[in-house]
XYZ file of C-alpha atoms in Angstrom:
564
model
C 0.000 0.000 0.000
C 1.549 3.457 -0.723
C 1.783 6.320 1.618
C -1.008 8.330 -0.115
C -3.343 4.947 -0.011
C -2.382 5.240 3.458
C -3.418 8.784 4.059
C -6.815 8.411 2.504
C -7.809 5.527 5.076
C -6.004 6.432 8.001
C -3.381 3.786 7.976
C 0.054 5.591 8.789
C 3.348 4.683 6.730
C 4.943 1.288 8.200
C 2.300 -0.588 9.337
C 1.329 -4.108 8.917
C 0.028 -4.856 5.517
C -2.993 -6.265 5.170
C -3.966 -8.982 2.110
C -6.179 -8.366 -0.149
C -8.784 -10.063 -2.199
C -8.879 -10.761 -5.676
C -11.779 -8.050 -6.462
C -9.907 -5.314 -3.710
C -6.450 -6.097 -5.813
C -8.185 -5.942 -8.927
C -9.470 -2.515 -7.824
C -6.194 -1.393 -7.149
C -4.333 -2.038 -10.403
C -7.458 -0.258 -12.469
C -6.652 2.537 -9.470
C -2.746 2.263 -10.645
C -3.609 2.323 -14.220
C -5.519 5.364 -14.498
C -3.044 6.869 -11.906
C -0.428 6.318 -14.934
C -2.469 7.192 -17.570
C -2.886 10.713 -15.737
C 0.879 10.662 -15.048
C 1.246 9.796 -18.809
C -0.480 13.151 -19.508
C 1.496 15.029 -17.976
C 4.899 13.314 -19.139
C 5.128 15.628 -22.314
C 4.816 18.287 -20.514
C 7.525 17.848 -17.707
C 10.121 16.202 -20.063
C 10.424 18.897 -22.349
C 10.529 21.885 -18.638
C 14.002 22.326 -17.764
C 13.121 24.568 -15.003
C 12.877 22.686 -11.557
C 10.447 25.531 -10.803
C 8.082 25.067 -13.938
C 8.451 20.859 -13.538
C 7.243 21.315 -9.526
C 3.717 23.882 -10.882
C 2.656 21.160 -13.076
C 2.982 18.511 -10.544
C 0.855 20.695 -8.867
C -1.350 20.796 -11.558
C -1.296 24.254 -13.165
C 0.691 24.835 -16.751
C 3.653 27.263 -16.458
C 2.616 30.557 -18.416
C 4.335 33.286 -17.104
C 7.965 33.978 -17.025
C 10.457 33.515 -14.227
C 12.401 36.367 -13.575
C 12.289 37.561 -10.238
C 15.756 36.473 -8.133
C 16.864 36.153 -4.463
C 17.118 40.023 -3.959
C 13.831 41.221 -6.206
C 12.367 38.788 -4.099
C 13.486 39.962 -0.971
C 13.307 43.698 -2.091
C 9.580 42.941 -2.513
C 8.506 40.908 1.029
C 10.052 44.336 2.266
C 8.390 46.634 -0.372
C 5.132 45.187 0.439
C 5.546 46.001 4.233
C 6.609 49.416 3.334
C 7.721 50.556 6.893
C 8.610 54.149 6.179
C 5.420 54.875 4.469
C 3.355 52.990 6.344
C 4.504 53.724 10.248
C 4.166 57.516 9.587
C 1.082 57.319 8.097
C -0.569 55.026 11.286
C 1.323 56.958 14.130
C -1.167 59.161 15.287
C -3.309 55.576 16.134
C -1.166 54.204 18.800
C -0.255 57.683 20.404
C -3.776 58.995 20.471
C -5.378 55.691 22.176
C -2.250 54.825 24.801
C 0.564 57.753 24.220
C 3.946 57.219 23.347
C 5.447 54.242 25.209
C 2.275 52.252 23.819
C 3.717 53.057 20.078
C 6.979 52.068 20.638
C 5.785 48.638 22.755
C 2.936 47.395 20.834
C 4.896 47.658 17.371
C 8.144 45.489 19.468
C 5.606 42.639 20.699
C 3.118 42.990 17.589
C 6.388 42.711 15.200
C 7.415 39.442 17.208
C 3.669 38.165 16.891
C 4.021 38.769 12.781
C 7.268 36.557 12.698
C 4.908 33.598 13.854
C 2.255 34.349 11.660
C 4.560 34.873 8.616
C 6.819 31.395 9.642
C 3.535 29.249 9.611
C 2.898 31.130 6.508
C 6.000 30.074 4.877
C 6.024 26.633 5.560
C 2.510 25.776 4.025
C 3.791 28.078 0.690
C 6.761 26.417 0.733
C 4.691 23.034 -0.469
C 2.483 24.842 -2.966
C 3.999 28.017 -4.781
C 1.813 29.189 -6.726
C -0.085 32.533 -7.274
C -3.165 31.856 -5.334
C -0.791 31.710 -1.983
C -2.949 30.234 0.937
C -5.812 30.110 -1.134
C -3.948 27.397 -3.036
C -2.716 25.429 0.246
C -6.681 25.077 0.985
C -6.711 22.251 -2.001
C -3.949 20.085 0.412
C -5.097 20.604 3.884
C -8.895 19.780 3.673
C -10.555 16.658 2.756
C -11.492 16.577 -1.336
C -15.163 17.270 -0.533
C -14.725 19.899 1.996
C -12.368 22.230 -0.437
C -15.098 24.095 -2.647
C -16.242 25.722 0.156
C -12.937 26.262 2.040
C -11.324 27.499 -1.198
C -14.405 30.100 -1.978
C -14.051 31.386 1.902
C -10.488 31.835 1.960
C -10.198 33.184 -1.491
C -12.281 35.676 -1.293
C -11.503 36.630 2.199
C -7.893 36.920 0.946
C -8.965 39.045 -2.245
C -10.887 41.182 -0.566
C -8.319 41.971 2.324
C -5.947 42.567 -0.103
C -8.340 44.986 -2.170
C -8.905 46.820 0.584
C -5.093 47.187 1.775
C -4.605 48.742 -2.206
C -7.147 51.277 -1.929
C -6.012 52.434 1.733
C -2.612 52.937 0.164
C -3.724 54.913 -2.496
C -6.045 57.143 -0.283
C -2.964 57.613 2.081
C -0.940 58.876 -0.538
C -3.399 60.950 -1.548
C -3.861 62.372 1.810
C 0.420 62.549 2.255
C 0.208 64.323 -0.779
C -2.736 67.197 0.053
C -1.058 67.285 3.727
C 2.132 68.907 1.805
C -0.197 71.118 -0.353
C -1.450 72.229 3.179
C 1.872 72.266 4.750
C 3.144 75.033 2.208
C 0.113 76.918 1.414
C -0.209 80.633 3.016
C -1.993 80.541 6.858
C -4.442 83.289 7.576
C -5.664 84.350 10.894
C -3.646 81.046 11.971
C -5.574 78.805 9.527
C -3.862 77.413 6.149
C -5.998 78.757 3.044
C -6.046 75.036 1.727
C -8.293 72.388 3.437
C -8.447 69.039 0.680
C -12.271 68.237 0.231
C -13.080 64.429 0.133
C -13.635 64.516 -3.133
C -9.985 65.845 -3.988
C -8.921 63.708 -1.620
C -10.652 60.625 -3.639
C -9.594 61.505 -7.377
C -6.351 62.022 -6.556
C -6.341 58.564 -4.953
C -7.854 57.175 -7.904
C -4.962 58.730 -9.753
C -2.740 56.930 -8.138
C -4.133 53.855 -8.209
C -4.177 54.065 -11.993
C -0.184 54.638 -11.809
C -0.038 51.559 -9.929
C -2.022 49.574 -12.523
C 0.587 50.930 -15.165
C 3.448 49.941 -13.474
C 2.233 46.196 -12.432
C 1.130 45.869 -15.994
C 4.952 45.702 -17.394
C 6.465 42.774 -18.372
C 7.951 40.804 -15.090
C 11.678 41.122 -16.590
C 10.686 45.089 -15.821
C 9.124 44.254 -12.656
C 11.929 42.604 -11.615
C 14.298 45.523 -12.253
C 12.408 47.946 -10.963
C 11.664 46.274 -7.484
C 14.963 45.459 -7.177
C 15.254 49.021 -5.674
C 12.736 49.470 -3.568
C 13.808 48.232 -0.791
C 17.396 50.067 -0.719
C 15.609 53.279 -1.084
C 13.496 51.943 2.008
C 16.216 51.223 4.436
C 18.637 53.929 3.281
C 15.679 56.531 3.523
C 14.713 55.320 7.081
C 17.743 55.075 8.454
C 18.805 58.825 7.290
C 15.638 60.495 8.198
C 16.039 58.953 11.558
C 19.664 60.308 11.797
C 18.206 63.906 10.351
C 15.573 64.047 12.762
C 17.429 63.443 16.261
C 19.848 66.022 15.024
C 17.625 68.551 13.548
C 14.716 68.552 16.628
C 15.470 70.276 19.299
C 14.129 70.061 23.162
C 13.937 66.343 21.805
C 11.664 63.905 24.790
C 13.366 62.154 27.745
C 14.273 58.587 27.769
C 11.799 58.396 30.279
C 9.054 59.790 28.469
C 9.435 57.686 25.113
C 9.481 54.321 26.964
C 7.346 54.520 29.923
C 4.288 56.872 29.573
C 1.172 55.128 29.016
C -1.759 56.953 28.801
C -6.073 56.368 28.387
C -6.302 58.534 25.596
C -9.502 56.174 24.442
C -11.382 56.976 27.287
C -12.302 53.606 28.360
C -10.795 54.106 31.621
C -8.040 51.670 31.283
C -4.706 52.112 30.021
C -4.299 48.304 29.672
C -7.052 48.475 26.886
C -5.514 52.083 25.364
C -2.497 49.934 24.972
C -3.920 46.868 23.098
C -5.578 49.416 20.922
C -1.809 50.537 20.368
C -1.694 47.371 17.916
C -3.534 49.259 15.663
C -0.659 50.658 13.441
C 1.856 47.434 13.794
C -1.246 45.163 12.844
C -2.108 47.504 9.493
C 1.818 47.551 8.677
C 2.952 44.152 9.141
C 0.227 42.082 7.433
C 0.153 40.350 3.773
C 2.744 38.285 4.371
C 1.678 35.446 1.314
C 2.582 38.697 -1.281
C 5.300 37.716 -2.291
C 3.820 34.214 -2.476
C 1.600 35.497 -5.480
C 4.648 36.162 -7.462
C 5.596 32.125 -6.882
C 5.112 31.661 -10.779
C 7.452 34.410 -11.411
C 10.138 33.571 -9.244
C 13.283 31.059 -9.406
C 13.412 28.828 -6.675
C 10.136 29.656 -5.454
C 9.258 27.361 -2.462
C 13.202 28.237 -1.275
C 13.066 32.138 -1.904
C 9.619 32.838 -1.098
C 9.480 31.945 2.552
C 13.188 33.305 3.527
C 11.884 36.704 1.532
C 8.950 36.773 4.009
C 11.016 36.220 6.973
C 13.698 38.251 6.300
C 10.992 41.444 5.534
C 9.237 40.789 8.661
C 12.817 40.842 10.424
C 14.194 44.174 8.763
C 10.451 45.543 8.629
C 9.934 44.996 12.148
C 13.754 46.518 13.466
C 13.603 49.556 10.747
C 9.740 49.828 11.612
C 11.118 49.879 15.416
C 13.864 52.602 15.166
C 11.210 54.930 13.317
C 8.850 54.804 15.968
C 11.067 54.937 18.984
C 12.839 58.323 16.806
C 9.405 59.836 16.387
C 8.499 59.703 19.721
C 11.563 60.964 21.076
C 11.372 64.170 18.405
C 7.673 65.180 19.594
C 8.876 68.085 21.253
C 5.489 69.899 21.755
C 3.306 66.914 22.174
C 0.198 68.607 21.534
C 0.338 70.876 18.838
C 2.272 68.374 17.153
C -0.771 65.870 17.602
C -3.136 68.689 16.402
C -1.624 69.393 13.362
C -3.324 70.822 10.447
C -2.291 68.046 7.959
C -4.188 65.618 9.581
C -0.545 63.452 9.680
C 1.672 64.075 13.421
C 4.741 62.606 11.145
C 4.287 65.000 8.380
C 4.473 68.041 11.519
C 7.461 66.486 13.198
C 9.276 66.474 9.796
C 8.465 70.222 9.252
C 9.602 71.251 13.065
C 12.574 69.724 12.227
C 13.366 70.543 8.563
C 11.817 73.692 8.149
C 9.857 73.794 4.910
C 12.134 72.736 2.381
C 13.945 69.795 4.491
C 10.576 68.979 6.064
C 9.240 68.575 2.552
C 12.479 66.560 0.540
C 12.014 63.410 4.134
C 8.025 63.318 3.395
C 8.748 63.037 -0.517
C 10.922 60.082 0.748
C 7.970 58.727 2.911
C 5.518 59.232 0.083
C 7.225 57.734 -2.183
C 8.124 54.225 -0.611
C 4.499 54.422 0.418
C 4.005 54.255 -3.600
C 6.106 51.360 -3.395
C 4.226 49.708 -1.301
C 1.325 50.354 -3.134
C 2.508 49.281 -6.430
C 4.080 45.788 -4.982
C 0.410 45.266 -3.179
C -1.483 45.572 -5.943
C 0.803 43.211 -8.042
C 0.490 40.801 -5.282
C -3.526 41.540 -5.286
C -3.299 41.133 -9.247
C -1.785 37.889 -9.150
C -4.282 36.376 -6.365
C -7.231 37.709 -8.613
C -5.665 36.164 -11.722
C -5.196 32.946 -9.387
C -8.872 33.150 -8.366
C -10.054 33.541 -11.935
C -8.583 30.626 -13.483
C -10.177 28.269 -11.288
C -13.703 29.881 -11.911
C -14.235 32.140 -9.163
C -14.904 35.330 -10.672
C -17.639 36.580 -13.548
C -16.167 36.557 -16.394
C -13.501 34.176 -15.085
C -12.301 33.586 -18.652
C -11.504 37.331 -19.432
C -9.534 37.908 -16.234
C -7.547 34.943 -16.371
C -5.716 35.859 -20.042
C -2.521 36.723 -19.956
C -1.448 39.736 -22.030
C 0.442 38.235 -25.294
C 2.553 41.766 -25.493
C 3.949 41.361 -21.759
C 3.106 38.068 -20.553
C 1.658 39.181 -17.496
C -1.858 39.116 -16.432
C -2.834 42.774 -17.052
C -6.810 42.076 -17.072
C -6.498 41.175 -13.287
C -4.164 44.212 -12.643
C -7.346 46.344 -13.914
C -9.746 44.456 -12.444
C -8.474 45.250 -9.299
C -7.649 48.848 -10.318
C -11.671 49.159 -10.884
C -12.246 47.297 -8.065
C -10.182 49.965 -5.704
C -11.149 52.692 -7.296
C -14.992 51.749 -6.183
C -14.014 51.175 -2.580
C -12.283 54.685 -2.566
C -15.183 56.877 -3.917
C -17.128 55.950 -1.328
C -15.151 58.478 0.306
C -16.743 61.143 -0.910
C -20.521 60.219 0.455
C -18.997 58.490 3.667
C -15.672 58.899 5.489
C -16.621 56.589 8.340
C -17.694 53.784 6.106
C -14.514 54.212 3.692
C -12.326 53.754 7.641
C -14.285 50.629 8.120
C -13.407 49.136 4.991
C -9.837 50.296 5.357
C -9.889 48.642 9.091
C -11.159 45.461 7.374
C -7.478 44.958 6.274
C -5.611 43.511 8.384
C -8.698 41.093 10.302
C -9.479 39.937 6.082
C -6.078 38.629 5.502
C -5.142 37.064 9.074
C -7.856 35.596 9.578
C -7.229 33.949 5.699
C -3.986 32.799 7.632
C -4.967 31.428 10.488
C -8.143 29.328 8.738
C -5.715 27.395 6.757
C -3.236 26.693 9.836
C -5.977 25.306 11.609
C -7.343 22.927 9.004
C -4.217 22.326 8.216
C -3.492 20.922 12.055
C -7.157 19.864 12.455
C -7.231 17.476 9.060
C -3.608 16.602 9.328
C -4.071 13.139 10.121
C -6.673 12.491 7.397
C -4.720 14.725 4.272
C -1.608 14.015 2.931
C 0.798 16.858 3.204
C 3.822 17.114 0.962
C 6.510 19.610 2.945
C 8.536 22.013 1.167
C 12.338 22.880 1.257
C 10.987 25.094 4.423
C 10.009 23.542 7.609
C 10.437 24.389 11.428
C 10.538 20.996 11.883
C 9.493 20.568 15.972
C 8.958 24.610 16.344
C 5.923 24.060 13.718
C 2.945 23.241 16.000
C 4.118 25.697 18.761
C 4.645 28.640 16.270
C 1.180 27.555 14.459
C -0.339 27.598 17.690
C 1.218 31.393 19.052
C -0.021 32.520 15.250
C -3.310 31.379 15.590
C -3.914 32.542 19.327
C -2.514 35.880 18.572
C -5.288 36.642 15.546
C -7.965 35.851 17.229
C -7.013 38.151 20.121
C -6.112 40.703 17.978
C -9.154 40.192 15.566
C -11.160 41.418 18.424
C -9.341 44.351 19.455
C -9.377 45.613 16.135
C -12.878 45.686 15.718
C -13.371 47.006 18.816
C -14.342 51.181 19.059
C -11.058 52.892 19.606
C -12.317 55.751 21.582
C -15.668 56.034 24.780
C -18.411 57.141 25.002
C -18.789 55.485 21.113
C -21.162 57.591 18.876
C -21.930 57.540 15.093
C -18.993 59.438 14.391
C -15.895 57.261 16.022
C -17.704 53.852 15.625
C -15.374 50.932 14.289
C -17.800 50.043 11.776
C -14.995 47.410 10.167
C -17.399 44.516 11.863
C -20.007 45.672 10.434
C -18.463 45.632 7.218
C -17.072 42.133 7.832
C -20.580 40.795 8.882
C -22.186 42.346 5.896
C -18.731 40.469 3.130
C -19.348 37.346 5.242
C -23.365 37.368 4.723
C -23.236 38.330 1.031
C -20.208 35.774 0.377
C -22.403 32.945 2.088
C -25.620 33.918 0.267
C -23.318 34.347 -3.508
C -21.947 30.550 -2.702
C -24.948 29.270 -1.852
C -27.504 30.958 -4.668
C -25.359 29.117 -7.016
C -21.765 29.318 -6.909
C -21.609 25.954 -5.174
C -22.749 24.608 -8.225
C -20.253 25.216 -10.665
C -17.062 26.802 -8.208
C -15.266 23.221 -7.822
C -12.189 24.664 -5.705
C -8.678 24.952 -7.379
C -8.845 23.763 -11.261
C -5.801 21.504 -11.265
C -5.308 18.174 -12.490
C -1.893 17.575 -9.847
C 0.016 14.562 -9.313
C 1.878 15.771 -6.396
C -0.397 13.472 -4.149
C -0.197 10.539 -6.294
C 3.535 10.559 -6.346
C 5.916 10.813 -3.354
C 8.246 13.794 -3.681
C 11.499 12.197 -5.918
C 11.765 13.138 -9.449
C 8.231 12.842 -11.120
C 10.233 11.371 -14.622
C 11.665 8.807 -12.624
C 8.214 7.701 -11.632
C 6.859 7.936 -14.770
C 9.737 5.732 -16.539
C 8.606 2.967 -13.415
C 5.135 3.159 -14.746
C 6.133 2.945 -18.113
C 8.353 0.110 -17.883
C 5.276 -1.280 -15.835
């Protein structure tokens, strides 16, 4: 009996064989014959793949059509990218310091940065067996029982779309608003009020703008792509690491020690500056999520299930120390605390920058800020791109046939990269009628795409003993379960706090509505799947033979069969 007989009835490798009858053995060698008439299938197709890249997709059941160019340092230079630290941190300080003060900003990113390492190991060890553009969404297929993964596909897909959708168009309204908080920052102040206040529609266009610059960029070929990410992460860690240096020198009456590490405050008004601190998560869970982006590029990488999960860890280690230093640096230049937090842009960074820099060197560190926060954006929405081109080909979308071309001129997927351009620029005009419903969707973020995480961990560990698992190069070996289990513990804690109102007594105005707008994706998702798309949505398309064939070279097998 082979080990993936033994999987499917419970029977672990090694133990006593049991005989058979002549019908049961009969059974089995029709079972072995069509097993090597599908391998036979796919024998044309692997001998003629010299890439052991290409060879491992179709084992896994998809047919290589886009082209490998991204190495070891595009790859890293985009786990980082997508994390985005100096864009990102400045534009979510204000969270943490309003809610707990400063020592809650510079805590809750150290522990919450910790908390993202687990989350992004367990990550990459389930992409290191399956790289392939879909990401987790993909993993579903190997972790849950054949007639459970329609459904567990369709929830984690589109949980993991959506998250990521709404991630793109909160980058694209943040430029936007980094952007108009310059405008304001320079324009002439009467009677102690600048003469330029952005209205939500300017504030919208222009982030529709930008999202159509992103959708030009991720459009180009992936040879460009790879080029051109290559330096986004320099520019990143150089950047943070000289404003940082330009700031402690430039501020003067700089904070205490003292102040920076140990004043808590309840700036939520719940009365309890253990809960103002958890709310302090806010900004390090917005920042350090998406960690299966650079997954989505899998089928554009070399040496995928090896480069893939080091990129993630390594970003999540230099995202979390540079992401760190930037906090701890603005905290310690807040000189006047409270005019600082009042400031007319909207943005406490952009105001600390100013202090420091005057206009002109205030304005040449937030060009820096805005523009790896365009970095971030772009490498989002390719990862966003790729996961909707993913979700397509297996039938998930409308129209599932257009999105899931790839572009003849560039051999990339450019229909997805507009879908989700269109998609993005939807969520952000409803900025204009509704800024506390355009905040909810934005909140939905981070909640969207870890709980995507965690769902797969679990089934993955619940389902374990009854689906076989094929391991990738990456494994923490005895450290799995524990990590899994921090990961999964840590989501669901902070799931909760982040949908939680950030500020007491809660109103209209400064209610989290992000549950409501979870509740209301989770309701229409269930009714969509259930009105029909259980019908014809079957789960990942792929005819694979990873599970019928243990993991040596797939030729070798097929030559046994052959020979057979």
């Amino acid at each position: 009996m082979d080990t993936s007989q033994d999987s499917k009835t419970g029977v672990a490798a090694g133990d006593q064989k049991v005989a058979t009858s002549p019908l049961e053995h009969t059974a089995s060698r029709n079972s072995k014959a069509a097993e090597a008439s599908h391998h036979q299938r796919n024998r044309s197709i692997m001998a003629t793949i010299a890439d052991d890249d290409d060879r491992l997709l179709v084992r896994i059941g998809y047919t290589p059509v886009l082209q490998r160019h991204f190495s070891r340092w595009s790859t890293v230079s985009y786990a980082i990218s997508i994390l985005g630290v100096l864009g990102s941190v400045p534009a979510t300080f204000g969270s943490p310091l309003n809610a707990g003060g400063p020592a809650t900003a510079v805590w809750a990113w150290f522990i919450g940065s910790i908390m993202a390492y687990c989350i992004a190991s367990s990550v990459a060890e389930l992409v290191s067996a399956y790289p392939t553009a879909g990401g987790m969404y993909y993993v579903t297929k190997h972790v849950v029982p054949p007639d459970h993964v329609a459904a567990w596909a369709w929830i984690i897909g589109w949980c993991n779309f959506l998250g990521q959708a709404a991630g793109v168009a909160s980058l694209a309204y943040t430029i936007s608003q980094m952007i108009l908080a310059t405008i304001v920052m320079h324009s002439p102040v009467v009677d102690g009020v600048p003469s330029f206040t952005p209205a939500a529609y300017q504030t919208v266009l222009l982030a529709i703008l930008v999202l159509c610059f992103f959708g030009t960029i991720c459009s180009f070929p992936t040879e460009w792509l790879h080029k051109i990410i290559l330096w986004f992460a320099p520019i990143n860690i150089i950047a943070s690491i000289c404003i940082c240096i330009a700031l402690l020198i430039l501020t003067p009456d700089k904070q205490s020690a003292k102040w920076v590490f140990t004043t808590v405050t309840d700036g939520s008004g719940w009365e309890s500056k253990g809960f103002s601190f958890l709310l302090g998560f806010l900004s390090v869970a917005w920042t350090m999520t998406d960690y299966d982006g650079t997954t989505h590029m899998s089928e554009e990488t070399h040496d995928a299930a090896i480069r893939g999960p080091v990129a993630i860890r390594t970003a999540i280690l230099v995202s979390g120390v540079v992401g760190w230093m930037l906090t701890v640096t603005f905290c310690f230049c807040m000189s006047d605390y409270e005019s600082i937090m009042a400031s007319p842009s909207g943005l406490p960074v952009a105001q600390i920058f100013f202090n420091a820099g005057g206009k002109t060197g205030g304005t040449v560190m937030w060009f820096f800020v805005i523009l790896v926060q365009f970095f971030t954006g772009c490498s989002a929405m390719l990862a966003n791109a790729r996961m909707a081109w993913a979700f397509s080909r297996d039938g998930a979308f409308p129209f599932s046939g257009f999105w899931s071309k790839v572009n003849t001129l560039t051999d990339t997927p450019v229909n997805a990269v507009w879908l989700v351009v269109v998609f993005c620029s939807c969520l952000d005009l409803i900025g204009i009628g509704s800024t506390l419903t355009i905040v909810a969707i934005f909140n939905i973020t981070a909640p969207a795409l870890d709980i995507s995480y965690i769902a797969v961990i679990v089934a993955h560990r619940w389902y374990e003993g009854r689906v076989q698992f094929h391991p990738g190069p990456f494994t923490m070996g005895k450290w799995s379960k524990p990590v899994n289990a921090i990961a999964v513990t840590w989501v669901v804690f902070i799931s909760v706090v982040l949908f939680f109102p950030t500020t007491k007594p809660v109103t209209a105005t400064n209610m989290n509505y992000a549950i409501c707008v979870a509740a209301f994706i989770g309701l229409f998702s269930m009714l969509w799947w259930y009105a029909g798309a259980r019908k014809t949505y079957t789960g990942p398309r792929t005819n694979d033979t990873i599970d019928m064939l243990p993991p040596e070279d797939p030729e070798e097998i097929l030559s046994d069969y052959d020979l057979a």
